C-alpha cells in the first residue's frame, strides 16, 4: 500500500474469550447472583438480567447518555420484543430468508463454542511473552518513508542517497498536492505496526533512530524507511501496568488462537479433501458476474461464452434449471451450487471481489468458495460434536431469533410505506429528503403498532431488579459509541443482539 499510514484499529472479536468472556460482566456479585432472574416479561417472551446486560453493554451509546439509562434501553428492548412476538404470530420466521439467517447464526454460535472448548484450553502464555508484548506496546515509533512504485524510481532514490543527498530532501521532494506529508509518515506503537504489517515491523524492530533501512519490496512497490525517534512510555502506576498486562494477555491469546484455529481448519480440510468442480465453478462465475461486474467487463471477458462451454460440459443448455449441481465434493459430503448461493446471499454486503482482470476475479471468487467450504466443515463438525446443544448456544440463539423476527417485521413495515400527496410535494420541493420522510412515516407506523401490541400482550418489569443491575456506563452524557463486530466468524455480526440505533430518533 502506498499509504503505509492506513492502519485502522478495529476491535475484532473472533472469540469472546479474547476480551469479553461470557462472564466478564458478571464479576460483580450482584450481577452474578441475578443473571438468570426475569427482568421483564413481554407476552410469552422473557428478558433476563443476563440478556439485558449484554444488550446494554454492546448496544448504542444514546441510552447511556440519558438520565435514566437502564430504563431507556429496556423500554426499547421491550418494543423490539413486542414486534418480534407479532412477527412470530404472522409466521415471519417460517420465511426462507429468516430461516437461513437464523441457521447461519446458530451455526456460528456452535462453531464458536467448539473453538472455545477445543482450542482455548490449549493456549499457554508465559511471563516472557507478556513482557515482550508490553515492551512493544510501550515503544512509540516515529517514522517516515520514501515510496517508489517501480524499480527505476527506487534506483533513483538509492543513487541520490549514495551521492550525499539527504533523506529529508528526498522525502520532501515526493510531497505534492496529491501526496500529503501524513501519507508518508507514521507515529505508532511497535505493537500496532506488528499487528497491521508484520513484515515492516520486523525490519523496523532492527533499526535505530536516524538509521535508514535497505529497500523493502512489497506487492505495490518499494519502501525506504527512516526511524526519526523511538519513545518509551513509562508505566506510572500499578493500575496502568495491570491494564497493559491484561491487554497483552488478550493480544497473545488472540494471536495463539488464530494460529491454533488455522491448524485446526487445515487438519479438517486435509481429512475431508474437498475439491471444486471446475465446470460448475465456471457456471457460478458467469452467474455472479452478471450481478457484480460492469457490463463491459462481463462482455470483454466473454463470460457468456464461458457459461455455454461449462453448461455443455455438464450436459446442460442455457435456460434449463441448474438445481442440484455439485460445486464441492469431499470424502463424506458434497456441497451444491444452490447451497453456496444461499451462503453468499447472507454475506454479499461484506464481499469484495477483485475486478482488475478475469484471473483476479476468478481467484477472489475461488477464495470465497473455499471460505464457504470452511464454514460448512466447521458447522458439520460442531453439530456432530453437539455444541449446538450447549446451554450457552441455545440461550444466545433464542436472543438472536427474537431479533431476527423483529428485524424482518420492521422491514415489512418499512416496505409497506407509500408517500401521500403532501409528502410527495415536500419531496418535489426538496424541503425534505425521501429518507427523512420515510423515516418519519416508519416511526409513526411502529409507534401505532407498539401501542396496539401493548394492549394485546401483557408487559411486566421488575423495577427492583433493574436497579440492582450494575453497568459500566450509566447516565453519562459523554458516553462514546463503540461497535464491536465479529469478523472472521462464520458470518459477520455484532457480538450480541442489541437494540437498533434508529430508536435514538424517538428521543
Coordinates of C-alpha atoms in Angstrom, one line a residue:
X1 CA 0.0 0.0 0.0
X2 CA 1.3 3.4 -0.9
X3 CA -0.2 4.8 2.3
X4 CA 1.6 2.9 5.0
X5 CA -0.3 5.2 7.4
X6 CA -3.5 3.3 6.6
X7 CA -3.6 1.5 9.9
X8 CA -7.1 1.4 11.3
X9 CA -7.6 -0.3 14.6
X10 CA -10.8 -2.4 14.5
X11 CA -11.9 -4.4 17.5
X12 CA -12.3 -7.9 16.1
X13 CA -13.9 -10.5 18.4
X14 CA -13.1 -13.8 16.8
X15 CA -13.8 -15.3 20.1
X16 CA -15.3 -13.7 23.2
X17 CA -12.6 -15.3 25.3
X18 CA -10.1 -12.8 23.9
X19 CA -11.5 -9.8 25.7
X20 CA -15.2 -10.1 26.5
X21 CA -15.7 -13.5 28.0
X22 CA -19.3 -14.6 28.6
X23 CA -18.8 -14.0 32.4
X24 CA -16.9 -10.6 32.1
X25 CA -19.9 -8.5 33.1
X26 CA -20.7 -10.8 36.0
X27 CA -17.7 -10.4 38.1
X28 CA -19.9 -8.2 40.3
X29 CA -21.5 -10.4 42.9
X30 CA -25.0 -8.8 42.5
X31 CA -24.9 -9.3 38.7
X32 CA -23.8 -12.9 39.0
X33 CA -26.5 -13.7 41.6
X34 CA -29.3 -12.2 39.4
X35 CA -28.1 -13.1 35.9
X36 CA -30.9 -15.7 35.4
X37 CA -33.7 -13.6 37.1
X38 CA -36.5 -12.3 34.9
X39 CA -36.2 -8.6 34.4
X40 CA -39.2 -8.2 32.1
X41 CA -41.8 -10.3 30.5
X42 CA -43.4 -9.4 27.2
X43 CA -46.2 -11.8 26.5
X44 CA -44.6 -15.2 26.4
X45 CA -41.1 -13.7 25.9
X46 CA -38.8 -13.2 28.9
X47 CA -35.9 -10.8 29.2
X48 CA -33.4 -12.0 31.8
X49 CA -30.9 -9.8 33.6
X50 CA -28.2 -11.5 31.6
X51 CA -29.8 -10.8 28.2
X52 CA -30.4 -7.2 29.2
X53 CA -26.8 -6.7 30.4
X54 CA -25.2 -8.0 27.1
X55 CA -27.7 -5.9 25.1
X56 CA -27.0 -2.8 27.1
X57 CA -23.2 -3.1 27.2
X58 CA -22.8 -3.9 23.5
X59 CA -25.6 -1.6 22.4
X60 CA -25.6 2.0 21.1
X61 CA -24.5 4.9 23.3
X62 CA -27.6 7.1 23.2
X63 CA -29.4 5.3 26.1
X64 CA -26.2 5.5 28.2
X65 CA -26.3 9.3 27.8
X66 CA -29.9 9.6 29.2
X67 CA -30.8 10.4 32.8
X68 CA -32.4 7.0 33.2
X69 CA -30.1 4.9 31.1
X70 CA -31.1 1.4 32.0
X71 CA -34.8 2.1 31.8
X72 CA -34.4 3.8 28.4
X73 CA -32.6 0.8 27.0
X74 CA -35.0 -1.7 28.5
X75 CA -38.0 0.2 27.0
X76 CA -36.6 -0.2 23.5
X77 CA -35.8 -3.9 24.2
X78 CA -39.5 -4.3 25.1
X79 CA -40.6 -2.5 21.9
X80 CA -38.5 -4.9 19.9
X81 CA -39.8 -8.0 21.7
X82 CA -43.4 -6.8 21.1
X83 CA -42.7 -6.6 17.4
X84 CA -40.9 -9.9 17.5
X85 CA -43.9 -11.6 19.1
X86 CA -46.2 -10.3 16.4
X87 CA -43.6 -11.4 13.8
X88 CA -43.8 -14.9 15.2
X89 CA -47.6 -14.8 15.1
X90 CA -47.5 -13.7 11.5
X91 CA -45.2 -16.6 10.6
X92 CA -42.3 -14.4 9.6
X93 CA -39.8 -16.9 11.0
X94 CA -41.1 -19.5 8.6
X95 CA -39.9 -17.5 5.6
X96 CA -36.8 -18.9 3.8
X97 CA -34.8 -15.8 4.4
X98 CA -35.5 -15.8 8.1
X99 CA -34.7 -19.5 8.5
X100 CA -31.4 -19.1 6.5
X101 CA -30.2 -16.2 8.6
X102 CA -31.1 -17.9 11.9
X103 CA -29.4 -21.1 10.8
X104 CA -26.2 -19.2 9.9
X105 CA -26.1 -17.5 13.3
X106 CA -26.9 -20.7 15.2
X107 CA -24.1 -22.5 13.2
X108 CA -21.7 -19.6 14.0
X109 CA -22.6 -19.8 17.8
X110 CA -22.0 -23.6 17.7
X111 CA -18.6 -23.3 15.9
X112 CA -17.6 -20.5 18.3
X113 CA -18.4 -22.7 21.3
X114 CA -16.4 -25.6 19.7
X115 CA -13.4 -23.3 19.4
X116 CA -13.8 -22.1 23.0
X117 CA -13.9 -25.7 24.3
X118 CA -11.4 -27.3 22.0
X119 CA -8.8 -24.6 21.2
X120 CA -8.8 -22.1 24.1
X121 CA -7.7 -24.6 26.7
X122 CA -4.6 -25.4 24.6
X123 CA -3.4 -21.8 24.8
X124 CA -0.5 -21.4 27.2
X125 CA 1.2 -18.0 27.9
X126 CA 4.4 -17.4 29.8
X127 CA 5.7 -14.2 31.6
X128 CA 8.4 -13.7 29.0
X129 CA 5.9 -13.5 26.2
X130 CA 3.8 -11.0 28.2
X131 CA 6.8 -8.7 28.9
X132 CA 7.8 -8.7 25.2
X133 CA 4.3 -7.5 24.2
X134 CA 4.2 -4.9 27.0
X135 CA 7.6 -3.6 25.7
X136 CA 6.2 -3.3 22.1
X137 CA 3.1 -1.6 23.4
X138 CA 5.3 1.0 25.2
X139 CA 7.5 1.7 22.2
X140 CA 6.2 4.6 20.1
X141 CA 7.9 4.8 16.7
X142 CA 8.0 8.0 14.7
X143 CA 9.0 7.1 11.2
X144 CA 8.9 8.3 7.6
X145 CA 9.5 6.6 4.3
X146 CA 10.2 7.1 0.6
X147 CA 7.9 5.2 -1.8
X148 CA 8.9 4.0 -5.2
X149 CA 6.2 2.5 -7.4
X150 CA 8.8 0.7 -9.7
X151 CA 12.5 -0.3 -9.8
X152 CA 13.5 2.7 -11.8
X153 CA 12.2 5.1 -9.3
X154 CA 13.8 3.1 -6.5
X155 CA 17.2 3.1 -8.2
X156 CA 17.0 6.9 -8.5
X157 CA 16.4 7.2 -4.7
X158 CA 19.3 4.9 -3.9
X159 CA 21.6 6.7 -6.3
X160 CA 20.7 10.1 -4.7
X161 CA 21.2 8.8 -1.2
X162 CA 24.7 7.4 -2.1
X163 CA 25.6 10.7 -3.7
X164 CA 25.0 12.6 -0.5
X165 CA 21.5 13.9 -1.0
X166 CA 19.8 13.8 2.4
X167 CA 16.8 11.6 3.2
X168 CA 14.9 14.8 4.3
X169 CA 15.4 16.3 0.9
X170 CA 14.2 13.3 -1.0
X171 CA 11.3 12.9 1.5
X172 CA 10.1 16.5 0.8
X173 CA 10.6 16.1 -2.9
X174 CA 7.9 13.4 -3.1
X175 CA 5.3 15.6 -1.4
X176 CA 2.8 17.5 -3.7
X177 CA -0.9 18.4 -3.9
X178 CA -2.0 14.8 -4.1
X179 CA 0.6 13.3 -1.7
X180 CA 0.5 14.9 1.8
X181 CA 3.0 14.5 4.5
X182 CA 0.8 12.2 6.5
X183 CA 0.7 9.8 3.5
X184 CA 4.5 9.2 4.1
X185 CA 4.9 9.3 7.9
X186 CA 3.5 7.4 10.9
X187 CA 3.6 7.6 14.6
X188 CA 2.5 4.3 16.2
X189 CA 3.4 1.7 18.8
X190 CA 5.7 -1.1 17.6
X191 CA 2.9 -3.5 18.7
X192 CA 0.3 -1.9 16.4
X193 CA 2.8 -1.9 13.5
X194 CA 3.3 -5.7 14.1
X195 CA -0.4 -6.2 14.1
X196 CA -1.0 -4.4 10.8
X197 CA 2.2 -5.2 8.9
X198 CA 4.5 -7.8 10.4
X199 CA 6.9 -7.6 7.5
X200 CA 7.6 -3.9 8.1
X201 CA 7.6 -4.3 11.9
X202 CA 10.4 -7.0 11.8
X203 CA 12.6 -4.6 9.8
X204 CA 11.7 -1.6 11.9
X205 CA 12.4 -3.6 15.0
X206 CA 16.1 -3.8 13.9
X207 CA 16.6 -0.1 13.1
X208 CA 17.9 2.5 15.4
X209 CA 16.8 6.2 15.4
X210 CA 18.4 8.1 12.5
X211 CA 19.2 5.0 10.5
X212 CA 17.8 4.3 7.0
X213 CA 16.5 0.8 6.0
X214 CA 17.5 -1.1 2.9
X215 CA 14.9 -1.0 0.2
X216 CA 11.8 -3.1 1.1
X217 CA 9.9 -4.8 -1.7
X218 CA 6.1 -5.3 -1.4
X219 CA 3.2 -6.1 -3.8
X220 CA 2.7 -2.4 -4.5
X221 CA 6.2 -1.1 -4.8
X222 CA 9.4 -0.3 -2.8
X223 CA 9.9 1.5 0.5
X224 CA 12.9 3.0 2.2
X225 CA 12.2 3.7 5.9
X226 CA 13.8 6.1 8.4
X227 CA 13.2 6.0 12.1
X228 CA 13.1 9.6 13.4
X229 CA 12.6 8.7 17.0
X230 CA 11.6 6.0 19.5
X231 CA 9.7 7.0 22.6
X232 CA 9.3 4.7 25.6
X233 CA 6.1 5.3 27.5
X234 CA 7.0 4.6 31.1
X235 CA 4.4 2.9 33.3
X236 CA 3.4 5.3 36.1
X237 CA 1.3 3.1 38.3
X238 CA 0.3 -0.4 39.3
X239 CA -3.1 0.2 37.7
X240 CA -1.5 1.2 34.4
X241 CA 0.7 -1.9 34.5
X242 CA -2.3 -4.2 35.2
X243 CA -4.2 -2.7 32.3
X244 CA -1.2 -3.1 30.0
X245 CA -0.7 -6.7 31.1
X246 CA -4.3 -7.6 30.6
X247 CA -4.3 -6.1 27.1
X248 CA -1.1 -8.0 26.3
X249 CA -2.5 -11.3 27.5
X250 CA -5.6 -10.7 25.4
X251 CA -3.4 -9.9 22.4
X252 CA -1.3 -13.0 22.8
X253 CA -4.4 -15.2 23.3
X254 CA -5.9 -13.8 20.1
X255 CA -2.6 -14.5 18.2
X256 CA -2.2 -18.0 19.5
X257 CA -5.9 -18.8 19.0
X258 CA -5.6 -17.6 15.4
X259 CA -2.7 -20.0 14.8
X260 CA -4.4 -22.9 16.5
X261 CA -7.6 -22.2 14.6
X262 CA -5.7 -22.2 11.3
X263 CA -4.1 -25.5 12.3
X264 CA -7.5 -27.0 13.2
X265 CA -9.1 -25.9 9.9
X266 CA -6.2 -27.2 7.9
X267 CA -6.4 -30.6 9.5
X268 CA -10.2 -30.6 8.9
X269 CA -9.6 -29.8 5.2
X270 CA -6.9 -32.5 5.0
X271 CA -9.3 -35.1 6.4
X272 CA -12.2 -34.2 4.1
X273 CA -10.2 -33.4 0.9
X274 CA -12.7 -31.0 -0.6
X275 CA -12.4 -30.4 -4.4
X276 CA -14.0 -27.7 -6.5
X277 CA -15.8 -29.0 -9.6
X278 CA -14.4 -26.6 -12.3
X279 CA -17.3 -26.6 -14.8
X280 CA -19.8 -25.8 -12.0
X281 CA -17.5 -23.1 -10.7
X282 CA -17.4 -21.6 -14.2
X283 CA -21.3 -21.6 -14.2
X284 CA -21.2 -19.8 -10.8
X285 CA -18.6 -17.3 -12.1
X286 CA -20.7 -16.3 -15.1
X287 CA -23.9 -16.2 -13.0
X288 CA -22.4 -13.9 -10.3
X289 CA -20.5 -11.9 -12.9
X290 CA -23.9 -10.7 -14.3
X291 CA -24.6 -9.0 -11.0
X292 CA -21.3 -7.9 -9.6
X293 CA -19.3 -6.9 -12.8
X294 CA -19.7 -3.8 -15.0
X295 CA -21.4 -5.0 -18.2
X296 CA -18.4 -4.0 -20.4
X297 CA -16.1 -6.3 -18.3
X298 CA -18.6 -9.2 -18.4
X299 CA -18.6 -8.9 -22.2
X300 CA -14.8 -8.3 -22.6
X301 CA -14.1 -11.5 -20.5
X302 CA -16.6 -13.5 -22.7
X303 CA -18.3 -14.9 -19.6
X304 CA -21.4 -15.7 -21.6
X305 CA -19.4 -17.9 -23.9
X306 CA -17.6 -19.5 -21.0
X307 CA -21.0 -20.2 -19.4
X308 CA -22.2 -22.0 -22.6
X309 CA -19.0 -24.1 -22.6
X310 CA -19.4 -25.0 -18.9
X311 CA -23.0 -26.0 -19.4
X312 CA -22.2 -28.1 -22.5
X313 CA -19.6 -30.0 -20.5
X314 CA -22.3 -30.6 -17.8
X315 CA -24.8 -31.8 -20.4
X316 CA -27.0 -28.7 -20.0
X317 CA -28.2 -25.8 -22.1
X318 CA -28.9 -22.2 -21.4
X319 CA -32.4 -21.7 -19.9
X320 CA -32.5 -25.1 -18.3
X321 CA -32.7 -25.3 -14.5
X322 CA -29.3 -25.9 -12.8
X323 CA -30.6 -27.0 -9.4
X324 CA -28.7 -29.9 -7.8
X325 CA -25.3 -29.1 -9.4
X326 CA -22.5 -30.2 -7.2
X327 CA -19.9 -27.4 -6.6
X328 CA -17.8 -29.2 -4.0
X329 CA -17.0 -32.9 -3.5
X330 CA -15.3 -34.2 -0.4
X331 CA -14.7 -37.6 1.3
X332 CA -18.0 -37.7 3.1
X333 CA -20.2 -34.8 2.0
X334 CA -20.9 -32.8 -1.2
X335 CA -21.9 -29.1 -1.4
X336 CA -24.2 -27.9 -4.1
X337 CA -24.2 -24.7 -6.1
X338 CA -27.5 -23.8 -4.5
X339 CA -26.0 -24.1 -1.0
X340 CA -23.2 -21.7 -2.0
X341 CA -25.7 -19.1 -3.3
X342 CA -27.7 -19.2 -0.1
X343 CA -24.4 -18.8 1.9
X344 CA -23.4 -15.9 -0.4
X345 CA -26.8 -14.2 -0.2
X346 CA -26.5 -13.7 3.6
X347 CA -23.0 -12.3 3.3
X348 CA -22.9 -10.4 0.0
X349 CA -22.8 -7.0 1.6
X350 CA -19.4 -7.9 3.2
X351 CA -17.9 -9.4 0.0
X352 CA -15.5 -7.5 -2.2
X353 CA -14.4 -9.1 -5.5
X354 CA -11.2 -8.2 -7.3
X355 CA -12.2 -6.9 -10.8
X356 CA -8.9 -5.9 -12.4
X357 CA -9.0 -8.9 -14.8
X358 CA -10.6 -12.3 -15.2
X359 CA -7.8 -14.1 -13.4
X360 CA -8.1 -11.9 -10.3
X361 CA -11.9 -12.0 -10.3
X362 CA -11.8 -15.8 -10.6
X363 CA -9.2 -16.1 -7.8
X364 CA -11.3 -13.9 -5.4
X365 CA -14.4 -16.0 -6.2
X366 CA -12.5 -19.2 -5.6
X367 CA -11.2 -17.8 -2.3
X368 CA -14.8 -17.1 -1.4
X369 CA -15.8 -20.7 -2.3
X370 CA -13.1 -22.0 0.0
X371 CA -14.3 -19.8 2.8
X372 CA -17.8 -21.3 2.4
X373 CA -16.3 -24.8 2.5
X374 CA -14.5 -23.8 5.7
X375 CA -17.8 -22.6 7.2
X376 CA -19.7 -25.8 6.1
X377 CA -16.9 -28.1 7.5
X378 CA -16.8 -26.3 10.9
X379 CA -20.6 -26.3 11.1
X380 CA -20.9 -30.1 10.4
X381 CA -18.1 -30.8 13.0
X382 CA -19.7 -28.5 15.6
X383 CA -23.1 -30.2 15.2
X384 CA -21.7 -33.7 15.1
X385 CA -20.0 -33.0 18.5
X386 CA -23.2 -31.5 19.9
X387 CA -22.0 -27.9 20.5
X388 CA -25.3 -26.6 19.1
X389 CA -27.0 -28.2 22.2
X390 CA -24.8 -26.4 24.7
X391 CA -26.8 -24.2 27.2
X392 CA -24.9 -21.0 26.1
X393 CA -25.5 -21.6 22.4
X394 CA -29.2 -22.3 22.9
X395 CA -29.6 -19.2 25.1
X396 CA -27.9 -16.9 22.6
X397 CA -29.7 -18.5 19.6
X398 CA -33.0 -17.6 21.4
X399 CA -32.0 -14.0 21.7
X400 CA -31.0 -13.8 18.0
X401 CA -34.2 -15.5 16.9
X402 CA -36.2 -12.7 18.6
X403 CA -34.0 -10.1 17.0
X404 CA -34.5 -11.7 13.5
X405 CA -38.2 -11.8 13.9
X406 CA -38.3 -8.2 15.0
X407 CA -36.0 -7.1 12.1
X408 CA -38.0 -8.8 9.4
X409 CA -41.2 -7.4 10.8
X410 CA -39.7 -3.9 10.9
X411 CA -38.5 -4.3 7.3
X412 CA -42.0 -5.3 6.2
X413 CA -43.4 -2.2 7.9
X414 CA -40.8 -0.1 6.1
X415 CA -41.6 -1.7 2.7
X416 CA -45.3 -1.0 3.2
X417 CA -44.9 2.7 3.3
X418 CA -46.2 4.8 0.4
X419 CA -46.0 8.6 0.2
X420 CA -49.2 10.7 0.2
X421 CA -49.6 13.8 -1.9
X422 CA -48.4 16.2 0.8
X423 CA -45.2 14.1 1.4
X424 CA -44.6 13.9 -2.3
X425 CA -45.0 17.7 -2.6
X426 CA -42.4 18.2 0.2
X427 CA -40.1 15.8 -1.7
X428 CA -40.6 17.6 -5.0
X429 CA -39.9 20.9 -3.4
X430 CA -36.8 19.4 -1.7
X431 CA -38.0 20.6 1.7
X432 CA -37.4 17.1 2.9
X433 CA -35.4 14.2 1.6
X434 CA -37.1 10.9 0.8
X435 CA -35.1 9.2 3.6
X436 CA -36.3 11.8 6.1
X437 CA -40.0 11.3 5.1
X438 CA -39.7 7.5 5.1
X439 CA -38.0 7.5 8.5
X440 CA -40.8 9.7 9.9
X441 CA -43.5 7.5 8.4
X442 CA -41.9 4.3 9.7
X443 CA -41.6 5.8 13.2
X444 CA -45.4 6.6 13.1
X445 CA -46.2 3.0 11.9
X446 CA -44.0 1.4 14.6
X447 CA -45.5 3.7 17.3
X448 CA -49.1 2.8 16.4
X449 CA -48.2 -0.9 16.2
X450 CA -46.4 -0.9 19.6
X451 CA -49.4 0.8 21.2
X452 CA -51.7 -1.8 19.7
X453 CA -49.4 -4.7 20.8
X454 CA -49.2 -3.4 24.4
X455 CA -52.9 -3.8 24.6
X456 CA -52.6 -7.3 23.2
X457 CA -49.6 -8.6 25.2
X458 CA -49.0 -8.1 28.9
X459 CA -45.8 -6.3 29.8
X460 CA -44.3 -6.5 33.3
X461 CA -41.0 -5.1 34.6
X462 CA -39.1 -6.0 37.8
X463 CA -38.0 -2.5 38.7
X464 CA -36.2 -3.6 41.8
X465 CA -34.0 -6.0 39.8
X466 CA -33.3 -3.3 37.2
X467 CA -32.0 -1.0 40.0
X468 CA -29.6 -3.8 41.1
X469 CA -28.0 -4.4 37.7
X470 CA -24.5 -2.9 37.6
X471 CA -23.5 -1.5 34.2
X472 CA -20.2 0.0 33.0
X473 CA -21.6 3.4 31.9
X474 CA -24.8 5.0 33.1
X475 CA -26.4 8.5 32.9
X476 CA -23.1 9.6 31.2
X477 CA -23.6 12.5 28.7
X478 CA -20.1 11.7 27.3
X479 CA -20.7 8.0 26.7
X480 CA -18.9 7.0 23.5
X481 CA -20.2 4.9 20.6
X482 CA -18.4 1.6 20.3
X483 CA -19.2 -1.0 17.7
X484 CA -17.9 -4.5 18.4
X485 CA -18.1 -6.6 15.3
X486 CA -17.3 -10.3 14.9
X487 CA -15.4 -10.7 11.7
X488 CA -13.7 -13.9 11.0
X489 CA -16.6 -15.9 12.3
X490 CA -18.9 -18.0 10.0
X491 CA -20.9 -14.8 9.5
X492 CA -20.0 -11.2 10.3
X493 CA -22.3 -10.0 13.0
X494 CA -22.5 -7.9 16.2
X495 CA -21.1 -9.7 19.3
X496 CA -24.6 -9.9 20.8
X497 CA -28.1 -8.8 19.6
X498 CA -28.9 -5.4 20.9
X499 CA -31.4 -2.5 20.2
X500 CA -31.3 -0.7 16.9
X501 CA -29.6 2.7 16.9
X502 CA -32.6 4.0 15.0
X503 CA -34.5 4.2 18.3
X504 CA -32.4 7.3 19.0
X505 CA -34.8 9.3 16.7
X506 CA -37.5 8.6 19.3
X507 CA -35.8 10.6 21.9

